[in-house]
XYZ file of C-alpha atoms in Angstrom:
630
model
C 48.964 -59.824 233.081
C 49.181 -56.174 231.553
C 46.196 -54.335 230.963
C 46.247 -55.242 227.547
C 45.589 -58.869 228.111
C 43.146 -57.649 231.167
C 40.858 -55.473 228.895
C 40.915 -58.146 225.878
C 39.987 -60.932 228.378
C 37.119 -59.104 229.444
C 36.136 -58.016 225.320
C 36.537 -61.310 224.488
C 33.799 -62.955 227.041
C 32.335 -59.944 229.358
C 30.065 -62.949 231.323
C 33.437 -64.991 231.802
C 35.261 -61.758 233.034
C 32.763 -60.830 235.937
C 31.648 -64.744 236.916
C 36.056 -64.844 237.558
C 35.763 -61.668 239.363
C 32.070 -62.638 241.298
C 34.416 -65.729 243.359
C 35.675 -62.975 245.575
C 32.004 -62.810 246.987
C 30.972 -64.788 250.107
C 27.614 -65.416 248.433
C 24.422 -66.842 250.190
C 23.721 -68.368 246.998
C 26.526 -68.369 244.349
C 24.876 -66.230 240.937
C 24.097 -68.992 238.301
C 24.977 -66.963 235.354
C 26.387 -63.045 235.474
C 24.182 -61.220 232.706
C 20.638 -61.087 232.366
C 19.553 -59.284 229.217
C 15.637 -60.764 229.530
C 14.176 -57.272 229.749
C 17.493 -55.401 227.645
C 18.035 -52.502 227.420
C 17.540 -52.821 231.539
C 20.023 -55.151 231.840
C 20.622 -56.773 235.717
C 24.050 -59.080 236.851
C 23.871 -62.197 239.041
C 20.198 -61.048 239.339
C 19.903 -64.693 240.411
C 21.799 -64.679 243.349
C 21.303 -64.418 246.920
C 23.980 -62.195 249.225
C 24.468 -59.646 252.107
C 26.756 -56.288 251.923
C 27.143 -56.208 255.530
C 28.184 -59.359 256.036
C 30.977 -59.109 253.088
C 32.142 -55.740 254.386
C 32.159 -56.224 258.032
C 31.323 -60.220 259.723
C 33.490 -61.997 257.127
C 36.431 -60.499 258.266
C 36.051 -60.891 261.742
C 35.038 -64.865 260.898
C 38.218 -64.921 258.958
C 40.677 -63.807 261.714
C 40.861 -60.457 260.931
C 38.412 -58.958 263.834
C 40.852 -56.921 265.783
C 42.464 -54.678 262.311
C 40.955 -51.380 262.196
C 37.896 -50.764 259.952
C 37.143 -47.315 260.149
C 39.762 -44.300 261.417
C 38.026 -41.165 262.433
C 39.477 -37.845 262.370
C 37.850 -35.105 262.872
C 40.666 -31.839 263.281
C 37.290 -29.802 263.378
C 36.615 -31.066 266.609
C 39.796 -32.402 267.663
C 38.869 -36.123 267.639
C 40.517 -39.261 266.682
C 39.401 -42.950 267.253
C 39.353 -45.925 265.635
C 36.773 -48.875 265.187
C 37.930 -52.685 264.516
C 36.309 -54.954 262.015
C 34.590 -56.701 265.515
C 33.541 -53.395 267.492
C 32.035 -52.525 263.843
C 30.426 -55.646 263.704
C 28.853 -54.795 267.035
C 27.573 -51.466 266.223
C 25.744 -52.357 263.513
C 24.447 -55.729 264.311
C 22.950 -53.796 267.734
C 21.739 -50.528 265.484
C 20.388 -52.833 262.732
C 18.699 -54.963 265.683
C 16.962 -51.352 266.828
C 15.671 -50.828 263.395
C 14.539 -54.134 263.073
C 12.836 -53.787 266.811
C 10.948 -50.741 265.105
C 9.142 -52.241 261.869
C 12.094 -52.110 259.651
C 12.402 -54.733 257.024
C 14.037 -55.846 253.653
C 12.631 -53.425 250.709
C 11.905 -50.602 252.918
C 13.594 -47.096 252.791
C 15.422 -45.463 255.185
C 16.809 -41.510 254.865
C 20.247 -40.961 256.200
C 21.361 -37.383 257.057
C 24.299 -37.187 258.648
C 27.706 -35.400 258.885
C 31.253 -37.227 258.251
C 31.140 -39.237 261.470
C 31.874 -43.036 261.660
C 28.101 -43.581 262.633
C 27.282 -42.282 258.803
C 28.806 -45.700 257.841
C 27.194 -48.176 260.547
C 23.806 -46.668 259.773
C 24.685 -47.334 256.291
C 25.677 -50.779 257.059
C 22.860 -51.457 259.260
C 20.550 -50.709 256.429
C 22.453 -53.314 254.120
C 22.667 -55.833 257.499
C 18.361 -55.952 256.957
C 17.915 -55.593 253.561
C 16.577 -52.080 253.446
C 17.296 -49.282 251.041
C 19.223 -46.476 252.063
C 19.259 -42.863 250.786
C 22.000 -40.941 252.236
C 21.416 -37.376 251.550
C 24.058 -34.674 252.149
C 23.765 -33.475 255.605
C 22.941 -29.733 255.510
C 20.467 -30.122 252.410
C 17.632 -27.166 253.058
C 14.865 -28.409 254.251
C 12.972 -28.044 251.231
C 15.620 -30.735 249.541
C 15.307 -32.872 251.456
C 11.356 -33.095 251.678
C 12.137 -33.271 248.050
C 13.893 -36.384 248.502
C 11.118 -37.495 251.428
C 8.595 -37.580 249.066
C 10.310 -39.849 246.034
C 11.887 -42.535 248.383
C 8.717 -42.619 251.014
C 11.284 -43.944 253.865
C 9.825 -45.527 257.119
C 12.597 -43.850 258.868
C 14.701 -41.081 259.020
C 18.366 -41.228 260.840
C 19.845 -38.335 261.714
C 22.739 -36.560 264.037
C 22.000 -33.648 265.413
C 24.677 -31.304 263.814
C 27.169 -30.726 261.208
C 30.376 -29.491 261.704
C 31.945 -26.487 259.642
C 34.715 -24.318 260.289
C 33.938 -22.036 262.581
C 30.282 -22.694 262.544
C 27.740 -25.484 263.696
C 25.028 -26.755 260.976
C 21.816 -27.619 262.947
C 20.543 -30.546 261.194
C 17.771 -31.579 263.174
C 15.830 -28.313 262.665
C 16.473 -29.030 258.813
C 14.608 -32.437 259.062
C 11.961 -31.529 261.184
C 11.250 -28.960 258.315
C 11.339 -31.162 255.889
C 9.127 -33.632 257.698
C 6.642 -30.865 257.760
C 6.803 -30.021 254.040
C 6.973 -33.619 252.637
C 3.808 -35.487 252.141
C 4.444 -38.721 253.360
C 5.905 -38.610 256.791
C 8.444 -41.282 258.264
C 6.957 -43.268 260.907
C 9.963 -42.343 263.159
C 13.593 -40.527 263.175
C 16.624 -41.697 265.068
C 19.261 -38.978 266.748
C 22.738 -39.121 266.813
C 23.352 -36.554 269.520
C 26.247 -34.973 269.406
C 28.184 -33.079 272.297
C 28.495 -29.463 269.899
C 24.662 -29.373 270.315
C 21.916 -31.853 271.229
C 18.715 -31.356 269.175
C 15.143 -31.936 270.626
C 13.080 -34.539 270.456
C 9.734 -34.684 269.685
C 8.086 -37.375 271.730
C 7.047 -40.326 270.100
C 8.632 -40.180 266.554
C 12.417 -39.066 267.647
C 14.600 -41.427 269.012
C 17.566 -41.241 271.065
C 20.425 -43.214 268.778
C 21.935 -44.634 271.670
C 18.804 -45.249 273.817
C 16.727 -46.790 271.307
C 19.350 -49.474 271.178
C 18.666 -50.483 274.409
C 18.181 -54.054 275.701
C 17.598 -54.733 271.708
C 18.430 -58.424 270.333
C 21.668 -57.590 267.820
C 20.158 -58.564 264.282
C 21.761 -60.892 261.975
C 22.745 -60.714 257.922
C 19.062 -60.944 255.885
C 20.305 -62.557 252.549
C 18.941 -60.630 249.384
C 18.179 -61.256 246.043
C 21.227 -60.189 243.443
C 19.282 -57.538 242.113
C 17.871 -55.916 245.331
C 18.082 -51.943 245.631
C 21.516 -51.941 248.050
C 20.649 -48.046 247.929
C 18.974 -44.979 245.848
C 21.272 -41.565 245.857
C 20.093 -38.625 244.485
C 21.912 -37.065 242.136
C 21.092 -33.057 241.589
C 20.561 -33.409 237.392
C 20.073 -29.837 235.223
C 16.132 -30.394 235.064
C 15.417 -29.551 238.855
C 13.973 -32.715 239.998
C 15.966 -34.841 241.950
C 17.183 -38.298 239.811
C 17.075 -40.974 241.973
C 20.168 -43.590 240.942
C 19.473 -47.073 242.152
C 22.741 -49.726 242.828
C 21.954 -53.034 242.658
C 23.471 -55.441 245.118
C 25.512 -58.317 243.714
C 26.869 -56.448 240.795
C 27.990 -53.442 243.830
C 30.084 -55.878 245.512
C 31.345 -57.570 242.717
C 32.780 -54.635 240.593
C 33.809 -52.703 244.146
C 35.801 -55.354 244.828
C 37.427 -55.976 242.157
C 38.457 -52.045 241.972
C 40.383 -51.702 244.779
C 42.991 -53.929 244.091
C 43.072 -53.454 240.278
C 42.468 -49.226 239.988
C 43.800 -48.195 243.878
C 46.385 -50.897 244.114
C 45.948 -51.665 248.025
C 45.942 -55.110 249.085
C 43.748 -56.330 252.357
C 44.814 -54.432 255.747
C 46.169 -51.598 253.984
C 44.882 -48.176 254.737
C 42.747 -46.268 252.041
C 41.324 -43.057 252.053
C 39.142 -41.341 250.016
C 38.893 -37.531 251.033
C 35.072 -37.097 249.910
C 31.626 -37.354 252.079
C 29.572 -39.965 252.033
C 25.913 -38.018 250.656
C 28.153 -38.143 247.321
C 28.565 -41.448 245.150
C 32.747 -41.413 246.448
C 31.648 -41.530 249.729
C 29.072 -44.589 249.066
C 32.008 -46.554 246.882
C 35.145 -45.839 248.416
C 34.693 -44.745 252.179
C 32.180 -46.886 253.287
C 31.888 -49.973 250.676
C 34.706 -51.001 248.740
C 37.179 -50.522 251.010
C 35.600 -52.262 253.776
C 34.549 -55.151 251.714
C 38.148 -55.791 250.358
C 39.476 -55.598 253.986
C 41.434 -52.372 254.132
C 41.232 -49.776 256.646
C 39.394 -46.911 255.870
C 39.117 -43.339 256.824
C 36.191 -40.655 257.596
C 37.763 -36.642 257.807
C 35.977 -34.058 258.846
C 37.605 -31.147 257.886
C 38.859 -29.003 254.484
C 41.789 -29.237 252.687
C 42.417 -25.964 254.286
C 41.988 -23.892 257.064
C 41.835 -27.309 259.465
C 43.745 -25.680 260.492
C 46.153 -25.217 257.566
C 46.719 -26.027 253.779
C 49.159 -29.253 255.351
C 46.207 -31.194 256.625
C 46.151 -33.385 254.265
C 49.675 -34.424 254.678
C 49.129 -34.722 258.280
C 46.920 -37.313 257.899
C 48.448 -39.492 255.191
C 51.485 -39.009 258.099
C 49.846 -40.008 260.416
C 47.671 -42.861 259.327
C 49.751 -44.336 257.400
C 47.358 -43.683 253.988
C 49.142 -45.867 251.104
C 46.395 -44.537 248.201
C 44.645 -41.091 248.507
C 41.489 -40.464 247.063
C 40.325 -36.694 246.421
C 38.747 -33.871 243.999
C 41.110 -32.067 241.887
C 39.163 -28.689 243.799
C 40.881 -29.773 246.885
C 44.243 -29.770 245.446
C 43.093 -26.615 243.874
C 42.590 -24.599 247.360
C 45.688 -26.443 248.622
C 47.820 -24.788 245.406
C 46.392 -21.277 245.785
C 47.254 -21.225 249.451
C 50.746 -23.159 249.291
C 51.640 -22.620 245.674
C 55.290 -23.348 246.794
C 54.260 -26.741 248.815
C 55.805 -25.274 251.866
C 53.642 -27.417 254.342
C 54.186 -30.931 252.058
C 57.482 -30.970 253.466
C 56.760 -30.817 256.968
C 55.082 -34.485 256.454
C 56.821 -37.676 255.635
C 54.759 -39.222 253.007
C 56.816 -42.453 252.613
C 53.865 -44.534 252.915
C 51.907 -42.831 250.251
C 52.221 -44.683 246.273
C 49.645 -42.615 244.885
C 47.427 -39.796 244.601
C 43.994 -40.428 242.379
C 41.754 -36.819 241.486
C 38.327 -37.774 240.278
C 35.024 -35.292 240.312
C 35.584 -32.633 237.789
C 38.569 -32.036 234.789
C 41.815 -32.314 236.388
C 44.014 -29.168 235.127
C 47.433 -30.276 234.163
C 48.235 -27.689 235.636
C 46.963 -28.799 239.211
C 48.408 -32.115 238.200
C 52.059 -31.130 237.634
C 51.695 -29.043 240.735
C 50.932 -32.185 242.686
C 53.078 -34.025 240.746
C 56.235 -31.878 241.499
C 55.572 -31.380 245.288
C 55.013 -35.152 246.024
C 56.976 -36.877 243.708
C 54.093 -39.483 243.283
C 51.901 -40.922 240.411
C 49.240 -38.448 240.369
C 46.192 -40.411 238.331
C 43.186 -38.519 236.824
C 40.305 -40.324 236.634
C 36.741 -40.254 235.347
C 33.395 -41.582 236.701
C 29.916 -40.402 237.426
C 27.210 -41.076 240.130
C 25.373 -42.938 237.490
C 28.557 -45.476 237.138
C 29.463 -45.871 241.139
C 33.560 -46.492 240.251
C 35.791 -45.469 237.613
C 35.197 -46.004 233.803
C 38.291 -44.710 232.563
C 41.876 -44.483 234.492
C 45.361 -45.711 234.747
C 44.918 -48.767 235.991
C 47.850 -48.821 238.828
C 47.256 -52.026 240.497
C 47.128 -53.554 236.761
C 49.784 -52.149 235.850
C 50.954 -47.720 235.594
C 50.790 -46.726 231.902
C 52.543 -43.812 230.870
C 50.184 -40.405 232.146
C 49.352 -37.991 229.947
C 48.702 -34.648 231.441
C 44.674 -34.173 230.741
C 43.447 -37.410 230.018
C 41.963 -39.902 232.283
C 43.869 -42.479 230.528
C 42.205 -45.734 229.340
C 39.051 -47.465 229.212
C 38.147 -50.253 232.097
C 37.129 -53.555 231.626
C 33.237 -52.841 231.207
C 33.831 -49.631 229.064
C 34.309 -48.852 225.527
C 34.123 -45.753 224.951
C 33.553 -44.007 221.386
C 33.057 -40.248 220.503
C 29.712 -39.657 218.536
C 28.779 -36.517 216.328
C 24.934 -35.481 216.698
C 23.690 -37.549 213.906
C 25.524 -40.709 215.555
C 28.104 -41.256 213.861
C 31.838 -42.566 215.034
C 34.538 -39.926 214.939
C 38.397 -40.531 214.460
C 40.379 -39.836 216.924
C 41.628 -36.564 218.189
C 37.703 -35.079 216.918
C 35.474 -33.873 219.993
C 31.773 -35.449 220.239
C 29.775 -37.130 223.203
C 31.271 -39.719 225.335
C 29.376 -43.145 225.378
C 29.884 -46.603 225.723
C 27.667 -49.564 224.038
C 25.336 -50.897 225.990
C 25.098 -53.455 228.599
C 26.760 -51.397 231.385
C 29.045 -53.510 233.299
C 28.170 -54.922 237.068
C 27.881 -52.236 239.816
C 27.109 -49.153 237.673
C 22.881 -47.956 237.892
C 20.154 -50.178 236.117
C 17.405 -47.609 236.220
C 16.092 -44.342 238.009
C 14.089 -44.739 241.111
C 10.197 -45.294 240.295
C 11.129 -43.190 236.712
C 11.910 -45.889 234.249
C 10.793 -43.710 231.655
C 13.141 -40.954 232.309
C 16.313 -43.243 232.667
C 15.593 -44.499 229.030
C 15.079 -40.559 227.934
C 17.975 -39.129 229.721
C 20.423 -42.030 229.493
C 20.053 -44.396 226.343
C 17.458 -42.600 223.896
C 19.421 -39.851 222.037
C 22.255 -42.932 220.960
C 20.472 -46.057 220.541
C 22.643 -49.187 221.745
C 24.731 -46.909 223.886
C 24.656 -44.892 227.308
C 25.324 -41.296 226.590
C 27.509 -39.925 229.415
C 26.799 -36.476 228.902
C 30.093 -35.653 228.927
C 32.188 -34.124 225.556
C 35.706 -34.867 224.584
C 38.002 -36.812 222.057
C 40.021 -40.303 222.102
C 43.511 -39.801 220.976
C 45.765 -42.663 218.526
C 46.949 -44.580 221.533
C 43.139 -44.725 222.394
C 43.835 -42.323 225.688
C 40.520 -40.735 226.497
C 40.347 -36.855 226.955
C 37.185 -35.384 228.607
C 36.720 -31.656 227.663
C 33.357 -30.695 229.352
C 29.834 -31.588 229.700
C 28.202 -31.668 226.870
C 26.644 -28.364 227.323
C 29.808 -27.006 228.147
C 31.105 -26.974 224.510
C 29.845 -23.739 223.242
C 29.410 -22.685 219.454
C 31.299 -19.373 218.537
C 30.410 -18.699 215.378
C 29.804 -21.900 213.675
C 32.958 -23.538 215.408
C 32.355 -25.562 218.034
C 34.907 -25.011 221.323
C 35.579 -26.428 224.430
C 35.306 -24.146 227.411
C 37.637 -26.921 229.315
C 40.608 -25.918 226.811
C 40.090 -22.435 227.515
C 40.280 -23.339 231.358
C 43.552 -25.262 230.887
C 45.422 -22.698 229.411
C 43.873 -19.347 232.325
C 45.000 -22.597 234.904
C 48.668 -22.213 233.433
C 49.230 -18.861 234.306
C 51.259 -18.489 236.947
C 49.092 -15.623 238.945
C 46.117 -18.135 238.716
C 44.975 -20.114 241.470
C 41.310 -20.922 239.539
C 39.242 -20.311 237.073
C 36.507 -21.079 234.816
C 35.190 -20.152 231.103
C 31.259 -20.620 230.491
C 29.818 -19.378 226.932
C 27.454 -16.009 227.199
C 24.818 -15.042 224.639
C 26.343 -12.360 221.725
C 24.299 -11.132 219.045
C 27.091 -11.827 216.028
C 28.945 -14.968 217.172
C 26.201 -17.044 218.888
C 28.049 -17.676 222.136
C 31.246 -15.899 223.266
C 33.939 -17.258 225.693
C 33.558 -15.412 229.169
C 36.946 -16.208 231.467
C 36.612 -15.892 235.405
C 40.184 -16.231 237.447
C 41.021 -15.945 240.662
C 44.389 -14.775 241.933
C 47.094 -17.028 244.130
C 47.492 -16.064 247.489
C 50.456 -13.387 247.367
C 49.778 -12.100 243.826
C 49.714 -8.158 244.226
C 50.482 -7.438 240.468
C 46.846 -5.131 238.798
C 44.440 -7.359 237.716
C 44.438 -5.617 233.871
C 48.308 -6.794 233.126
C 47.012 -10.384 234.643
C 43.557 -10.486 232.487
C 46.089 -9.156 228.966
C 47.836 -11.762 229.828
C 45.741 -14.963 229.740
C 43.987 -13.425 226.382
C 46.894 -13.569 224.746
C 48.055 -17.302 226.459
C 44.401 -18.271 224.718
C 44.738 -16.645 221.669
C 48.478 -18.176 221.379
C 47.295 -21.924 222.412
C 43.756 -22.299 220.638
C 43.408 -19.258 218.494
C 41.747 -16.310 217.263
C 38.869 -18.243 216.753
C 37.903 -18.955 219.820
C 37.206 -15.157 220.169
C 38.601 -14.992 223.650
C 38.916 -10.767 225.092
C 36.836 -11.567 228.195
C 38.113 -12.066 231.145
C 36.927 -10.719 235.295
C 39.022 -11.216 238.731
C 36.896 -12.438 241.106
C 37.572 -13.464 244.886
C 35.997 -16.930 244.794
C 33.999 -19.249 242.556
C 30.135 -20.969 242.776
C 30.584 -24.074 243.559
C 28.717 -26.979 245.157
C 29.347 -28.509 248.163
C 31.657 -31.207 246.736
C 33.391 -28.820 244.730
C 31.748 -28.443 241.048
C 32.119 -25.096 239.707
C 28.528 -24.406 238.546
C 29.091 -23.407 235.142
C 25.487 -23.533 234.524
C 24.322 -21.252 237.334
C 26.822 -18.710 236.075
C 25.798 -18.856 232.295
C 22.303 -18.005 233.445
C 23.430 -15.031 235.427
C 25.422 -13.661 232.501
C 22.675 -14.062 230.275
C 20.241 -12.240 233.064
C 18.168 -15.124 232.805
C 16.041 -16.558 235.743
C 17.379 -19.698 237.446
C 16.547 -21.626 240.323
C 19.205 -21.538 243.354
C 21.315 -24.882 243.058
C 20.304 -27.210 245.869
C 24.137 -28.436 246.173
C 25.473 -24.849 246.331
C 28.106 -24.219 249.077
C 27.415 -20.452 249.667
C 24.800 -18.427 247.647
C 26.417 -15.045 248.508
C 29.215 -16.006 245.781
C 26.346 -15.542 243.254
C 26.376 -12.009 244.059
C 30.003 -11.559 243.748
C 29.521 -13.103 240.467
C 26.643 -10.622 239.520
C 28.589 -7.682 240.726
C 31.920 -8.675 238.374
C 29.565 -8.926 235.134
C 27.785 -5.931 235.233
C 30.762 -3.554 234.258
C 31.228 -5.851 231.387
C 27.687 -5.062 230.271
C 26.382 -8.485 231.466
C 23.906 -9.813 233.994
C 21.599 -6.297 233.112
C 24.554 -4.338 233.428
């Protein structure tokens, strides 16, 4: 079957589709029906039906033979350390860590804060959580303090787990400082934490609420799998949001398995025992989905990195470890291949690496460039997929469906619509456009399996944010156009398309064309207050390693590239070098942030930033322009 026949056998009975797809489940009790539209528009699937995560992603495979294949690779060229975990030894971790938890009060339906670097102890306390039916929240490790109190206070956990550091370049993050912070800001208080000491630094303890991670375990009884309901909370992640407060993003169980499941075979085209890595961290949604949970639930080996795409130790890291472990479908942000460009535009280090086992490449978490994308393309002679998704969904909504079958890529565009998906581009009043217009990006409502039913304790605000402004539909926030062949082009968030006198433009465009110049390693265009027009273009670049020509001949350049490609319209003349861009910690550029500086407006300091001081750069480049108070 193509994915023609695919997606019209899902249109043509959705409930039929994911009931097919649900028989890949080892359930407790089978769902008896998929959909349950009683309390629409919340819609649940297989609300009905009783099931464990753990136990699909870790003791079915060791009951079906499969106990001695590698589960989880570590490799840390940070710290120099490599080791691998079986499906069993897994198994054995958690069951002993859940056992601890269990020893200390915790129980189904009760919350438990995870804050912990990319180690493969991230995953089991995950998994431990899912073993006893409690509700994880994995934040970020390295949140301030104030974040994560934040996050404290909205998810009330009974217990906090922890490590006691992070692990940058070059530097050590001292967590446990951070939580003991927060623990002091945040009105409730856990009634315990648990330590993951690690040999860069061991934290201290404060008697009687901090545990030792390995001592607590102790002479424990190992705890079993605690069969939920279908529509139990697997998890709550916090996802950042423009309005300051934190939106908590709840996953239901059965429908997480279900559509997980079905992805990795279908979108990543890796079959059981086949190794899968996904170059992300798991306080994002990626890391959730595709290093910890899918991956281990359909059987394949997966992989936890800490390091960068560069300078660990060098832009070929990447390679080295798709070398080395034998990686058949890489997962990563099109900001990594970014860095990787600017500091190997020539893809010297790719062929130091034999990347034979590799069959493709997938970029999801911002706008691919095509320009990024033919890069990659040329230097690994692989299918190099785009792909869209947000937190809110957990997996992809639109891509090239590889293990359906490759459709022909068009530089740009995600590609197609998934089974679950149908998306349409809306003007403001509502109304369909034809193709090749730009509007908002939604899809009718129900969502499919897997993807969020509500906001954490803030039902109100999921209906206001998500499904009030397009009745019948979940707006994505996102802005872009569907082409004839029904290919689906994402231009920028919705608040990203500016209005230059009277015509609206897409700052993404703009982007694309800076990103073809050959001098440019990065870049973005945000829209800046102007008198006349409304909102004018503003274009930041930065330079490839190795580029020595002056900055003015560069910056005359792209105007005229934009001026050329979208036209005089789009009012394009300004344009600033800068060293580096704002970004968050899984690489975002924070458009926002940067609009408000231009505009000298106040703004509060994103709590997902990766280094402040860049703000100041950014400050310092606008002033000569006459912006930021300049």
């Amino acid at each position: 079957m193509g994915y023609a026949d695919v997606y019209a056998a899902w249109k043509a009975d959705p409930e039929a589709f994911w009931m097919e797809q649900a028989k890949a489940i080892d359930w407790d009790t089978p769902p008896s029906r998929a959909l349950n539209d009683d309390n629409a528009p919340l819609y649940e699937w297989f609300s009905d039906a009783k099931v464990n995560t753990c136990y699909n992603a870790v003791d079915r495979h060791v009951e079906n033979g499969r106990g001695e294949q590698t589960a989880i690779i570590y490799d840390s060229p940070i710290t120099h350390t490599k080791r691998e975990i079986s499906y069993i030894e897994l198994r054995n971790r958690v069951a002993s860590l859940a056992g601890a938890l269990r020893a200390k009060g915790v129980k189904k339906g009760d919350r438990v804060i995870i804050y912990m670097p990319m180690i493969p102890e991230a995953l089991e306390a995950m998994l431990a959580c899912a073993r006893l039916g409690a509700i994880h929240s994995v934040v970020f490790g390295g949140f301030a303090a104030n974040e994560l109190a934040v996050r404290i206070d909205d998810a009330k956990p009974k217990a906090i787990i922890a490590a006691s550091c992070g692990m940058e370049p070059g530097r050590v993050v001292h967590y446990k400082p951070l939580v003991d912070g927060a623990i002091e800001l945040a009105e409730h208080k856990p009634d315990f934490c648990v330590v993951f000491q690690r040999e860069q630094e061991v934290a201290e303890l404060i008697p009687g609420r901090d545990y030792n991670w390995h001592g607590f375990q102790y002479g424990v009884a190992p705890a079993e799998c605690v069969p939920v309901e279908g529509n139990h909370p697997a998890y709550i992640l916090y996802t950042s949001g423009t309005t300051g407060a934190p939106k908590g993003v709840v996953r239901h169980t059965a429908g997480h398995l279900v559509a997980l499941n079905w992805t990795m075979k279908n979108i990543y085209n890796v079959d059981p025992g086949d190794v899968f890595w996904a170059a992300s961290d798991v306080g994002w949604v990626v890391g959730h989905s595709y290093i910890c949970y899918a991956p281990l639930i359909h059987g394949n080996t997966t992989i936890v990195f800490e390091g960068k795409p560069i300078g660990t130790p060098d832009a070929g890291t990447f390679w080295r470890v798709i070398e080395e472990h034998n990686v058949k479908s890489f997962f990563t942000a099109p900001t990594a291949f970014r860095a990787v460009k600017r500091e190997d535009p020539k893809g010297e280090y790719v062929k130091k690496y034999d990347l034979s086992c590799l069959d493709q490449v997938f970029l999801a978490g911002e706008r691919a460039d095509p320009d990024t994308i033919v890069w990659a393309q040329n230097q690994l002679q692989k299918p190099i997929i785009d792909h869209w998704w947000q937190t809110e969904l957990g997996y992809p909504g639109v891509c090239n469906p590889v293990g359906i079958e490759l459709l022909p890529v068009k530089l740009g565009s995600p590609s197609v619509p998934l089974p679950g998906y149908d998306m349409k581009i809306l003007d403001d009043e509502g109304n369909e456009l034809p193709p090749g217009e730009l509007g908002a990006i939604v899809t009718p409502l129900p969502l499919p399996p897997g993807t969020f039913p509500t906001l954490w304790n803030a039902e109100d605000r999921f209906q206001s944010s998500y499904l009030e402004t397009f009745p019948g539909y979940y707006e994505t926030g996102d802005a872009g156009m569907i082409d004839e062949d029904g290919y689906l082009y994402i231009m920028a968030r919705t608040d990203d398309v500016i209005n230059v006198a009277g015509h609206r433009l897409s700052t993404g465009a703009m982007e694309e064309v800076l990103a073809n110049h050959p001098d440019v390693g990065e870049c973005a265009v945000i829209g800046v207050t102007d008198q006349l027009k409304g909102q004018l273009p503003l274009g930041f670049i930065c330079l490839n390693n190795g580029c020595d020509r002056p900055h003015d001949e560069v910056i005359k350049e792209v105007v005229a590239s934009v001026r050329n490609t979208i036209g005089p319209v789009a009012a394009f003349k300004l344009v600033t070098v800068v060293d580096r861009l704002p970004k968050t910690r899984s690489g975002k550029i924070l458009r926002a942030t940067m609009v408000k500086i231009a505009d000298n407006a106040e703004f509060k300091m994103p709590a997902t930033i990766d280094d402040p001081a860049i703000l100041d750069e950014i400050r310092a480049a606008l002033k000569p322009m006459g912006y930021a108070g300049g």
